Amino acid sequence: MEHKVSDIGQIAITVSDVSQALVFYRDVLGLEFLFSPAPTLAFLRAGSVRIMLSTPQGAGAVGANSVLYFKVNEIENVFTAIVERGAQVERPPQLAAQMPDHALWIGFVRDLDGNLVGLMEEKR
């Protein structure tokens, strides 16, 4: 048996206020809410990956997280809808790379704490 990691199961995002962040990730981005065991924790689903919203718990700093890139279809329309629901524009969608079988488009918004959130579409 090979001993290695496989899929990502969960990603933690450090935020200043979980209830406010939950509104952004659930209502603005449209992620599926799973559960909230405490006021300082909330869990959502992005496809097969669980997203954990948490206040700083001895590690992590608000607004200084790794960038999450969410796959979308019709990136321009999704970007516009997310901004209309309250996301802060960082960079509108644009062609990032022309691959042999698709064009990679990327756009960025920020959540309430300034965390960068990427949107990506592989246009074929």
Short mmCIF file of N, CA and C in Angstrom, two decimals:
data_model
loop_
_atom_site.label_atom_id
_atom_site.label_comp_id
_atom_site.label_asym_id
_atom_site.label_seq_id
_atom_site.Cartn_x
_atom_site.Cartn_y
_atom_site.Cartn_z
N MET A 1 0.84 -1.20 0.00
CA MET A 1 0.00 0.00 0.00
C MET A 1 0.88 1.25 0.00
N GLU A 2 0.54 2.18 -0.90
CA GLU A 2 1.26 3.45 -0.94
C GLU A 2 0.74 4.35 0.16
N HIS A 3 1.65 5.01 0.82
CA HIS A 3 1.26 5.95 1.88
C HIS A 3 1.43 7.36 1.34
N LYS A 4 0.32 7.95 0.91
CA LYS A 4 0.35 9.29 0.34
C LYS A 4 -0.99 9.97 0.56
N VAL A 5 -1.01 11.27 0.36
CA VAL A 5 -2.27 12.00 0.48
C VAL A 5 -2.98 11.97 -0.87
N SER A 6 -4.28 12.22 -0.83
CA SER A 6 -5.04 12.22 -2.08
C SER A 6 -5.80 13.54 -2.21
N ASP A 7 -7.10 13.50 -2.10
CA ASP A 7 -7.93 14.68 -2.29
C ASP A 7 -7.86 15.62 -1.09
N ILE A 8 -8.20 16.89 -1.33
CA ILE A 8 -8.33 17.85 -0.24
C ILE A 8 -9.68 17.62 0.41
N GLY A 9 -9.70 17.45 1.73
CA GLY A 9 -10.95 17.22 2.45
C GLY A 9 -11.55 18.49 3.02
N GLN A 10 -10.68 19.41 3.47
CA GLN A 10 -11.17 20.63 4.12
C GLN A 10 -10.13 21.73 3.99
N ILE A 11 -10.62 22.95 3.85
CA ILE A 11 -9.76 24.13 3.84
C ILE A 11 -10.29 25.10 4.89
N ALA A 12 -9.40 25.59 5.75
CA ALA A 12 -9.78 26.56 6.78
C ALA A 12 -9.52 27.97 6.29
N ILE A 13 -10.48 28.86 6.55
CA ILE A 13 -10.33 30.28 6.22
C ILE A 13 -10.47 31.06 7.53
N THR A 14 -9.45 31.83 7.87
CA THR A 14 -9.48 32.60 9.10
C THR A 14 -10.16 33.94 8.84
N VAL A 15 -11.20 34.21 9.63
CA VAL A 15 -12.02 35.42 9.46
C VAL A 15 -12.17 36.13 10.81
N SER A 16 -12.60 37.38 10.77
CA SER A 16 -12.77 38.13 12.02
C SER A 16 -14.11 37.83 12.68
N ASP A 17 -15.15 37.58 11.89
CA ASP A 17 -16.49 37.33 12.42
C ASP A 17 -17.14 36.23 11.59
N VAL A 18 -17.34 35.07 12.19
CA VAL A 18 -17.86 33.91 11.45
C VAL A 18 -19.26 34.17 10.90
N SER A 19 -20.12 34.81 11.68
CA SER A 19 -21.49 35.02 11.19
C SER A 19 -21.51 35.93 9.97
N GLN A 20 -20.67 36.96 9.95
CA GLN A 20 -20.59 37.84 8.77
C GLN A 20 -19.95 37.10 7.59
N ALA A 21 -18.91 36.34 7.86
CA ALA A 21 -18.23 35.59 6.80
C ALA A 21 -19.18 34.54 6.21
N LEU A 22 -20.00 33.94 7.07
CA LEU A 22 -20.95 32.94 6.61
C LEU A 22 -21.92 33.55 5.58
N VAL A 23 -22.36 34.76 5.83
CA VAL A 23 -23.24 35.45 4.87
C VAL A 23 -22.53 35.57 3.52
N PHE A 24 -21.25 35.95 3.54
CA PHE A 24 -20.51 36.10 2.29
C PHE A 24 -20.36 34.77 1.56
N TYR A 25 -19.83 33.76 2.23
CA TYR A 25 -19.54 32.49 1.57
C TYR A 25 -20.81 31.71 1.20
N ARG A 26 -21.85 31.84 2.00
CA ARG A 26 -23.12 31.14 1.72
C ARG A 26 -23.97 31.93 0.74
N ASP A 27 -24.24 33.20 1.04
CA ASP A 27 -25.20 33.99 0.27
C ASP A 27 -24.60 34.69 -0.94
N VAL A 28 -23.37 35.18 -0.82
CA VAL A 28 -22.74 35.88 -1.94
C VAL A 28 -22.14 34.88 -2.93
N LEU A 29 -21.32 33.94 -2.41
CA LEU A 29 -20.70 32.95 -3.30
C LEU A 29 -21.63 31.78 -3.61
N GLY A 30 -22.57 31.48 -2.73
CA GLY A 30 -23.53 30.42 -2.98
C GLY A 30 -23.08 29.03 -2.54
N LEU A 31 -22.13 28.95 -1.59
CA LEU A 31 -21.72 27.64 -1.09
C LEU A 31 -22.80 27.05 -0.20
N GLU A 32 -22.84 25.72 -0.15
CA GLU A 32 -23.85 25.02 0.66
C GLU A 32 -23.44 25.03 2.13
N PHE A 33 -24.31 25.56 2.99
CA PHE A 33 -24.06 25.57 4.43
C PHE A 33 -24.25 24.15 4.98
N LEU A 34 -23.30 23.70 5.80
CA LEU A 34 -23.39 22.38 6.41
C LEU A 34 -23.81 22.45 7.87
N PHE A 35 -22.98 23.09 8.72
CA PHE A 35 -23.32 23.19 10.14
C PHE A 35 -22.41 24.21 10.81
N SER A 36 -22.84 24.65 12.01
CA SER A 36 -22.06 25.60 12.80
C SER A 36 -22.12 25.15 14.26
N PRO A 37 -21.08 24.44 14.73
CA PRO A 37 -21.09 23.90 16.09
C PRO A 37 -20.85 24.94 17.19
N ALA A 38 -20.36 26.12 16.81
CA ALA A 38 -20.06 27.18 17.78
C ALA A 38 -20.06 28.52 17.03
N PRO A 39 -20.21 29.63 17.74
CA PRO A 39 -20.21 30.94 17.08
C PRO A 39 -18.89 31.25 16.35
N THR A 40 -17.83 30.54 16.70
CA THR A 40 -16.52 30.79 16.09
C THR A 40 -16.19 29.81 14.97
N LEU A 41 -17.16 28.96 14.58
CA LEU A 41 -16.92 27.96 13.54
C LEU A 41 -18.15 27.79 12.66
N ALA A 42 -17.93 27.64 11.36
CA ALA A 42 -19.01 27.28 10.44
C ALA A 42 -18.40 26.47 9.31
N PHE A 43 -19.18 25.53 8.80
CA PHE A 43 -18.70 24.65 7.74
C PHE A 43 -19.64 24.73 6.54
N LEU A 44 -19.04 24.79 5.35
CA LEU A 44 -19.78 24.83 4.10
C LEU A 44 -19.17 23.80 3.15
N ARG A 45 -19.86 23.58 2.03
CA ARG A 45 -19.35 22.63 1.04
C ARG A 45 -19.15 23.35 -0.29
N ALA A 46 -17.98 23.11 -0.88
CA ALA A 46 -17.66 23.57 -2.23
C ALA A 46 -17.34 22.31 -3.03
N GLY A 47 -18.34 21.75 -3.69
CA GLY A 47 -18.14 20.48 -4.38
C GLY A 47 -17.85 19.38 -3.37
N SER A 48 -16.71 18.73 -3.50
CA SER A 48 -16.36 17.66 -2.57
C SER A 48 -15.47 18.15 -1.43
N VAL A 49 -15.18 19.44 -1.39
CA VAL A 49 -14.29 20.01 -0.37
C VAL A 49 -15.10 20.77 0.68
N ARG A 50 -14.80 20.52 1.94
CA ARG A 50 -15.45 21.25 3.03
C ARG A 50 -14.63 22.50 3.33
N ILE A 51 -15.32 23.62 3.52
CA ILE A 51 -14.70 24.89 3.87
C ILE A 51 -15.05 25.19 5.32
N MET A 52 -14.03 25.47 6.13
CA MET A 52 -14.22 25.80 7.54
C MET A 52 -13.93 27.28 7.74
N LEU A 53 -14.92 28.02 8.22
CA LEU A 53 -14.73 29.41 8.60
C LEU A 53 -14.44 29.43 10.09
N SER A 54 -13.37 30.11 10.48
CA SER A 54 -12.97 30.12 11.88
C SER A 54 -12.31 31.44 12.24
N THR A 55 -12.56 31.89 13.47
CA THR A 55 -11.79 33.02 13.98
C THR A 55 -10.40 32.50 14.31
N PRO A 56 -9.41 33.39 14.48
CA PRO A 56 -8.06 32.90 14.80
C PRO A 56 -8.08 32.03 16.07
N GLN A 57 -7.59 30.82 15.95
CA GLN A 57 -7.59 29.86 17.07
C GLN A 57 -6.15 29.47 17.40
N GLY A 58 -5.28 30.45 17.53
CA GLY A 58 -3.89 30.16 17.82
C GLY A 58 -3.04 30.05 16.57
N ALA A 59 -3.69 30.01 15.40
CA ALA A 59 -2.96 29.97 14.13
C ALA A 59 -3.80 30.70 13.09
N GLY A 60 -3.15 31.26 12.13
CA GLY A 60 -3.87 31.95 11.07
C GLY A 60 -4.10 33.41 11.42
N ALA A 61 -4.15 34.21 10.39
CA ALA A 61 -4.39 35.64 10.56
C ALA A 61 -5.52 36.05 9.64
N VAL A 62 -6.38 36.91 10.12
CA VAL A 62 -7.51 37.40 9.34
C VAL A 62 -7.00 38.06 8.07
N GLY A 63 -7.57 37.70 6.93
CA GLY A 63 -7.24 38.33 5.66
C GLY A 63 -5.91 37.90 5.06
N ALA A 64 -5.24 36.92 5.66
CA ALA A 64 -3.93 36.49 5.16
C ALA A 64 -3.93 35.00 4.85
N ASN A 65 -5.01 34.54 4.23
CA ASN A 65 -5.15 33.13 3.91
C ASN A 65 -4.63 32.84 2.51
N SER A 66 -4.46 31.55 2.22
CA SER A 66 -4.16 31.13 0.85
C SER A 66 -5.36 31.49 -0.02
N VAL A 67 -5.12 31.68 -1.30
CA VAL A 67 -6.21 32.04 -2.21
C VAL A 67 -6.98 30.79 -2.61
N LEU A 68 -8.30 30.83 -2.45
CA LEU A 68 -9.16 29.76 -2.93
C LEU A 68 -9.62 30.12 -4.34
N TYR A 69 -9.53 29.17 -5.25
CA TYR A 69 -10.01 29.35 -6.61
C TYR A 69 -11.21 28.44 -6.80
N PHE A 70 -12.37 29.02 -7.04
CA PHE A 70 -13.59 28.25 -7.25
C PHE A 70 -13.85 28.11 -8.75
N LYS A 71 -14.12 26.88 -9.19
CA LYS A 71 -14.46 26.64 -10.59
C LYS A 71 -15.89 27.12 -10.85
N VAL A 72 -16.07 27.82 -11.97
CA VAL A 72 -17.39 28.31 -12.34
C VAL A 72 -17.61 28.11 -13.84
N ASN A 73 -18.85 28.21 -14.27
CA ASN A 73 -19.21 28.28 -15.67
C ASN A 73 -19.72 29.69 -15.92
N GLU A 74 -19.47 30.22 -17.12
CA GLU A 74 -19.89 31.59 -17.46
C GLU A 74 -19.32 32.58 -16.46
N ILE A 75 -18.00 32.64 -16.38
CA ILE A 75 -17.29 33.43 -15.35
C ILE A 75 -17.72 34.88 -15.31
N GLU A 76 -17.95 35.50 -16.47
CA GLU A 76 -18.34 36.91 -16.48
C GLU A 76 -19.68 37.10 -15.76
N ASN A 77 -20.66 36.22 -16.02
CA ASN A 77 -21.98 36.33 -15.38
C ASN A 77 -21.90 36.02 -13.89
N VAL A 78 -21.12 35.01 -13.52
CA VAL A 78 -20.96 34.66 -12.10
C VAL A 78 -20.29 35.81 -11.36
N PHE A 79 -19.24 36.37 -11.95
CA PHE A 79 -18.52 37.49 -11.34
C PHE A 79 -19.46 38.66 -11.09
N THR A 80 -20.25 39.03 -12.10
CA THR A 80 -21.20 40.14 -11.97
C THR A 80 -22.21 39.87 -10.86
N ALA A 81 -22.74 38.65 -10.82
CA ALA A 81 -23.74 38.31 -9.79
C ALA A 81 -23.15 38.36 -8.39
N ILE A 82 -21.93 37.86 -8.24
CA ILE A 82 -21.28 37.86 -6.93
C ILE A 82 -21.00 39.29 -6.46
N VAL A 83 -20.57 40.14 -7.37
CA VAL A 83 -20.32 41.54 -7.02
C VAL A 83 -21.63 42.23 -6.64
N GLU A 84 -22.70 41.95 -7.39
CA GLU A 84 -24.00 42.54 -7.07
C GLU A 84 -24.50 42.10 -5.70
N ARG A 85 -24.07 40.92 -5.24
CA ARG A 85 -24.46 40.42 -3.92
C ARG A 85 -23.53 40.90 -2.81
N GLY A 86 -22.51 41.68 -3.14
CA GLY A 86 -21.71 42.29 -2.10
C GLY A 86 -20.23 42.00 -2.08
N ALA A 87 -19.71 41.22 -3.02
CA ALA A 87 -18.26 40.97 -3.05
C ALA A 87 -17.55 42.22 -3.54
N GLN A 88 -16.34 42.44 -3.03
CA GLN A 88 -15.52 43.57 -3.44
C GLN A 88 -14.70 43.16 -4.66
N VAL A 89 -14.74 43.95 -5.72
CA VAL A 89 -13.98 43.65 -6.94
C VAL A 89 -12.50 43.81 -6.68
N GLU A 90 -11.73 42.80 -7.05
CA GLU A 90 -10.27 42.90 -7.04
C GLU A 90 -9.77 42.98 -8.48
N ARG A 91 -10.22 42.05 -9.33
CA ARG A 91 -9.86 42.08 -10.75
C ARG A 91 -10.93 41.35 -11.55
N PRO A 92 -11.55 42.01 -12.52
CA PRO A 92 -12.55 41.35 -13.35
C PRO A 92 -11.94 40.16 -14.09
N PRO A 93 -12.78 39.22 -14.51
CA PRO A 93 -12.28 38.05 -15.23
C PRO A 93 -11.53 38.43 -16.50
N GLN A 94 -10.44 37.72 -16.75
CA GLN A 94 -9.67 37.93 -17.96
C GLN A 94 -8.94 36.65 -18.32
N LEU A 95 -8.52 36.57 -19.57
CA LEU A 95 -7.77 35.42 -20.05
C LEU A 95 -6.43 35.38 -19.32
N ALA A 96 -6.15 34.25 -18.65
CA ALA A 96 -4.89 34.09 -17.93
C ALA A 96 -3.89 33.27 -18.73
N ALA A 97 -4.40 32.26 -19.46
CA ALA A 97 -3.51 31.41 -20.25
C ALA A 97 -4.31 30.70 -21.33
N GLN A 98 -3.71 30.63 -22.52
CA GLN A 98 -4.31 29.87 -23.61
C GLN A 98 -3.62 28.51 -23.64
N MET A 99 -4.36 27.47 -23.27
CA MET A 99 -3.84 26.12 -23.25
C MET A 99 -4.20 25.45 -24.58
N PRO A 100 -3.59 24.29 -24.87
CA PRO A 100 -3.90 23.61 -26.14
C PRO A 100 -5.39 23.27 -26.31
N ASP A 101 -6.08 22.91 -25.22
CA ASP A 101 -7.48 22.48 -25.34
C ASP A 101 -8.49 23.40 -24.66
N HIS A 102 -8.03 24.49 -24.04
CA HIS A 102 -8.96 25.43 -23.40
C HIS A 102 -8.27 26.76 -23.12
N ALA A 103 -9.12 27.75 -22.86
CA ALA A 103 -8.63 29.06 -22.42
C ALA A 103 -8.93 29.18 -20.94
N LEU A 104 -7.91 29.47 -20.14
CA LEU A 104 -8.10 29.62 -18.69
C LEU A 104 -8.39 31.08 -18.37
N TRP A 105 -9.58 31.31 -17.79
CA TRP A 105 -10.00 32.65 -17.39
C TRP A 105 -10.01 32.72 -15.87
N ILE A 106 -9.51 33.84 -15.31
CA ILE A 106 -9.44 34.03 -13.87
C ILE A 106 -9.95 35.43 -13.52
N GLY A 107 -10.68 35.52 -12.42
CA GLY A 107 -11.11 36.80 -11.87
C GLY A 107 -11.01 36.73 -10.35
N PHE A 108 -10.95 37.87 -9.70
CA PHE A 108 -10.80 37.89 -8.24
C PHE A 108 -11.76 38.86 -7.57
N VAL A 109 -12.26 38.44 -6.40
CA VAL A 109 -13.02 39.31 -5.50
C VAL A 109 -12.40 39.17 -4.12
N ARG A 110 -12.85 39.99 -3.19
CA ARG A 110 -12.41 39.89 -1.80
C ARG A 110 -13.62 39.75 -0.90
N ASP A 111 -13.44 38.97 0.19
CA ASP A 111 -14.52 38.84 1.17
C ASP A 111 -14.46 40.02 2.14
N LEU A 112 -15.28 40.01 3.17
CA LEU A 112 -15.38 41.13 4.11
C LEU A 112 -14.10 41.40 4.88
N ASP A 113 -13.24 40.37 5.05
CA ASP A 113 -11.98 40.53 5.77
C ASP A 113 -10.81 40.79 4.84
N GLY A 114 -11.07 40.91 3.55
CA GLY A 114 -10.00 41.17 2.59
C GLY A 114 -9.35 39.91 2.04
N ASN A 115 -9.88 38.72 2.39
CA ASN A 115 -9.34 37.49 1.83
C ASN A 115 -9.61 37.47 0.33
N LEU A 116 -8.59 37.15 -0.46
CA LEU A 116 -8.73 37.06 -1.89
C LEU A 116 -9.43 35.76 -2.26
N VAL A 117 -10.42 35.85 -3.17
CA VAL A 117 -11.17 34.69 -3.64
C VAL A 117 -11.08 34.69 -5.16
N GLY A 118 -10.57 33.59 -5.72
CA GLY A 118 -10.43 33.48 -7.15
C GLY A 118 -11.60 32.75 -7.78
N LEU A 119 -11.96 33.16 -8.99
CA LEU A 119 -12.95 32.44 -9.79
C LEU A 119 -12.22 32.00 -11.04
N MET A 120 -12.42 30.76 -11.46
CA MET A 120 -11.73 30.27 -12.64
C MET A 120 -12.67 29.49 -13.54
N GLU A 121 -12.46 29.64 -14.85
CA GLU A 121 -13.23 28.87 -15.82
C GLU A 121 -12.28 28.39 -16.91
N GLU A 122 -12.39 27.12 -17.25
CA GLU A 122 -11.66 26.56 -18.37
C GLU A 122 -12.62 26.56 -19.56
N LYS A 123 -12.51 27.58 -20.40
CA LYS A 123 -13.41 27.72 -21.55
C LYS A 123 -12.90 26.84 -22.68
N ARG A 124 -13.78 25.97 -23.16
CA ARG A 124 -13.40 25.05 -24.25
C ARG A 124 -14.08 25.43 -25.54
#
